[in-house]
Every structure is written in structure tokens, then in C-alpha cells.
Amino acid sequence: MSSWIPRPCSHPGCGVLVCDGTSRCSKHPKKSWAAAAKETKRITGRRLQTMRADLFRRKPLCEPCQEEGRVSLATIRDHLIPLAEGGADDVTNEQSICDDCHRLKTKAETARGVRRSWGNYLER
């Protein structure tokens, strides 16, 4: 006889009672810990400030705004492909962008990251 108190499986939406002391039923085992994908190392310090100044000298206006026919001064050096998604921190992966466009882009990237991280967890 088991000495564990039956508890529901901790997987969202699963109500199977687990009596073996683990938090998951046999249908929803916990994923083993794995090292996260390596993010690209960020450039910092004077090198970053030089790259930023060069970018704003070459492209002083917000690139996404220009694509939509608006004119707005760029204030942020942004990565076209986020570093967390494997983008490089160099001239080939940068754009000049305004605060409003950056806020929208960051919100979309965050939502995409949440979907990606929860996608594996919520498989059924």
C-alpha cells in the first residue's frame, strides 16, 4: 500500500490522481532539465556606443515607420532577429527604430517567446 496522498496531476487540464509521490501522471511526465540554447553574447561598452552612433549617422529615421510612410526619428538600435532567437549582434542584424515601434516589436517578440516556451509544456 502506498503511503502517498493521492494528488491530481500537475499538468494543466489533467485531473488523473497520482499516488506515487511525483507530481505527474504517466501520460504527462516532466521534461528533464536541459541547457537552454545559447544566446548570442551582447556587445557592450564603447564598442556598442560606437556602433549605435554609426547606425544613427547612416539611418537617422525609424525604418519600420518609413516602410509605412511615416517619418519618425530613431532612438533605439534594434536587432532584426532577436539575440534570444539566434540573431547576431553585428551590423547585418541591426535597424534604427523609434520608441513606439520598439514597444510593439518587443510585445510581439515576448508573446512569441511565451508561446514557444509554453508550447512544449501544454502538448496533449
Short mmCIF file of C-alpha atoms in Angstrom, two decimals:
data_model
loop_
_atom_site.label_atom_id
_atom_site.label_comp_id
_atom_site.label_asym_id
_atom_site.label_seq_id
_atom_site.Cartn_x
_atom_site.Cartn_y
_atom_site.Cartn_z
CA MET A 1 0.00 0.00 0.00
CA SER A 2 1.27 3.47 -0.93
CA SER A 3 1.93 5.99 1.81
CA TRP A 4 1.49 8.93 -0.54
CA ILE A 5 -1.67 11.00 -0.51
CA PRO A 6 -3.33 10.95 -3.95
CA ARG A 7 -2.98 14.30 -5.72
CA PRO A 8 -4.11 15.45 -9.17
CA CYS A 9 -1.53 15.53 -11.97
CA SER A 10 0.07 19.00 -12.16
CA HIS A 11 -0.22 19.14 -15.96
CA PRO A 12 -2.81 21.81 -16.91
CA GLY A 13 -6.20 20.24 -17.60
CA CYS A 14 -5.28 16.74 -16.37
CA GLY A 15 -7.19 15.51 -13.34
CA VAL A 16 -5.72 12.00 -13.00
CA LEU A 17 -4.86 11.18 -9.40
CA VAL A 18 -1.20 10.39 -8.80
CA CYS A 19 -0.34 8.17 -5.82
CA ASP A 20 3.41 7.60 -6.28
CA GLY A 21 4.74 10.85 -4.79
CA THR A 22 5.51 12.51 -8.13
CA SER A 23 3.56 15.47 -9.40
CA ARG A 24 2.70 13.98 -12.80
CA CYS A 25 0.79 11.01 -14.18
CA SER A 26 2.44 8.57 -16.61
CA LYS A 27 0.81 10.36 -19.56
CA HIS A 28 2.43 13.72 -18.67
CA PRO A 29 5.97 13.11 -17.39
CA LYS A 30 8.07 16.14 -16.53
CA LYS A 31 10.67 17.03 -19.11
CA SER A 32 14.20 16.53 -17.87
CA TRP A 33 16.27 19.64 -17.33
CA ALA A 34 18.20 20.64 -20.38
CA ALA A 35 20.54 23.51 -21.03
CA ALA A 36 18.82 26.40 -22.78
CA ALA A 37 20.01 27.37 -26.22
CA LYS A 38 22.96 29.72 -26.03
CA GLU A 39 22.05 33.32 -26.72
CA THR A 40 24.43 35.44 -28.72
CA LYS A 41 26.71 37.45 -26.47
CA ARG A 42 25.72 41.10 -26.41
CA ILE A 43 28.15 43.83 -27.39
CA THR A 44 28.55 46.36 -24.58
CA GLY A 45 30.52 49.44 -23.64
CA ARG A 46 32.32 51.74 -26.05
CA ARG A 47 32.04 49.32 -28.94
CA LEU A 48 28.24 49.33 -28.58
CA GLN A 49 28.11 53.13 -28.34
CA THR A 50 30.26 53.45 -31.48
CA MET A 51 28.04 51.01 -33.40
CA ARG A 52 24.93 52.86 -32.21
CA ALA A 53 26.31 56.26 -33.27
CA ASP A 54 27.34 54.87 -36.68
CA LEU A 55 23.87 53.40 -37.21
CA PHE A 56 22.10 56.69 -36.37
CA ARG A 57 24.52 58.57 -38.63
CA ARG A 58 23.67 56.24 -41.55
CA LYS A 59 19.96 55.79 -40.78
CA PRO A 60 18.59 58.61 -38.58
CA LEU A 61 14.92 57.73 -39.24
CA CYS A 62 12.87 54.81 -37.92
CA GLU A 63 12.92 52.07 -40.57
CA PRO A 64 9.52 50.46 -39.75
CA CYS A 65 7.87 53.91 -39.78
CA GLN A 66 9.43 54.66 -43.19
CA GLU A 67 8.02 51.38 -44.55
CA GLU A 68 4.55 52.60 -43.51
CA GLY A 69 5.04 56.10 -44.93
CA ARG A 70 5.63 57.88 -41.61
CA VAL A 71 8.64 59.96 -40.64
CA SER A 72 9.95 59.48 -37.12
CA LEU A 73 13.37 59.97 -35.54
CA ALA A 74 15.07 56.72 -34.50
CA THR A 75 16.20 56.45 -30.89
CA ILE A 76 16.94 52.73 -30.48
CA ARG A 77 19.40 50.31 -32.09
CA ASP A 78 17.27 47.19 -32.55
CA HIS A 79 18.07 43.65 -33.68
CA LEU A 80 16.09 42.42 -36.70
CA ILE A 81 16.38 38.84 -35.42
CA PRO A 82 16.40 38.87 -31.60
CA LEU A 83 19.56 37.60 -29.92
CA ALA A 84 17.43 35.14 -27.94
CA GLU A 85 16.33 33.61 -31.25
CA GLY A 86 19.86 33.27 -32.61
CA GLY A 87 20.38 36.67 -34.24
CA ALA A 88 23.87 38.12 -34.48
CA ASP A 89 24.90 41.26 -32.62
CA ASP A 90 26.51 42.95 -35.62
CA VAL A 91 25.80 45.43 -38.42
CA THR A 92 23.98 42.84 -40.57
CA ASN A 93 21.28 42.35 -37.92
CA GLU A 94 20.54 45.91 -36.79
CA GLN A 95 17.97 48.56 -37.58
CA SER A 96 17.23 52.03 -36.31
CA ILE A 97 13.81 52.21 -34.69
CA CYS A 98 11.66 54.66 -32.68
CA ASP A 99 10.29 54.03 -29.17
CA ASP A 100 6.73 53.29 -30.34
CA CYS A 101 7.80 50.74 -32.97
CA HIS A 102 10.23 49.16 -30.50
CA ARG A 103 7.48 48.76 -27.91
CA LEU A 104 5.23 47.00 -30.44
CA LYS A 105 8.05 44.78 -31.70
CA THR A 106 9.08 43.83 -28.15
CA LYS A 107 5.49 42.96 -27.26
CA ALA A 108 5.23 40.66 -30.30
CA GLU A 109 8.60 39.01 -29.53
CA THR A 110 7.58 38.43 -25.91
CA ALA A 111 4.31 36.82 -26.96
CA ARG A 112 6.19 34.61 -29.43
CA GLY A 113 8.65 33.58 -26.70
CA VAL A 114 5.83 32.74 -24.29
CA ARG A 115 4.07 30.64 -26.94
CA ARG A 116 7.35 28.87 -27.72
CA SER A 117 8.14 28.08 -24.07
CA TRP A 118 4.59 27.04 -23.16
CA GLY A 119 4.08 25.12 -26.40
CA ASN A 120 6.15 22.17 -25.17
CA TYR A 121 4.54 22.28 -21.76
CA LEU A 122 0.94 22.30 -22.99
CA GLU A 123 1.24 19.44 -25.51
CA ARG A 124 -1.55 16.96 -25.18
#
